C-alpha angles and dihedrals in degrees: 000000000000088000092055093048092047091049092049091047092052091046091050092050092048093049091048091052091047094051094047092048092053093073112160113247088224089067090069115083110245115232115248108240111210110211090193094063092076091049097056112118144069123293125195123209143118136283129227106208124191141168139166091283101042125028097193124038108154127192128185134206093039120152139212120195118197115206114192116225092184131231131297125227090275091056095251109149126207138181142177118242116210111195118192127183134156087218102042104026132228130309136170113207104199130213099004115180116238125197130175126221132173095286110021152007110257122212121203141164105162111211125154127206127211124190113225115244092245089049091234096128148344119259117209130203091228140006110300134209123231139231122218097221125188114233113204120201108213092212094056137029091238117124118201120194114218129179119232133177113263133188134184109239098186141330146177141182123196117246091248089053093235101109129045146152124189116183125202136179121209117199107219119163117014096192091063096029086239115174133169122218119205125187114191110204141176121256128023135309110294096022090113 
């Protein structure tokens, strides 16, 4: 009888150990991998500016700083983009979505702009950021800084962080529907 009880006790202990060691891997919380963390830093390049009056206004030595805001529980990553240029001014585009595909990181913050019929102002589909843009008067050396609405229209950075293009639109004068497009790129003026 003692032998049967001892055998049952050993069998029960072994089965308990076996069941507890067969924990499903799905029970463990998976770490959230933030694709933006590897992007954080400052990148120097050049900007191709254009508007209805001039198709090519280049500036060199411009900078873009990417500040990672991390990922939420769903794995959605966001960052702030800080654009700085002596020619175009300074803007912080907040809470930009970042996704990663097979070849690049993709930046997006979809906002649309509509000009009011009376051309008194722009209406935006969501809250917009602003750019502090220098306005240079050709007849004087005076520079006046004015704030204008700015949105990111599209952007990418290669996975090896060597190639990028981030496009912005600044909404300047509603009465003439005047906008400025800026495309921040890697390299130097004339590379692309």
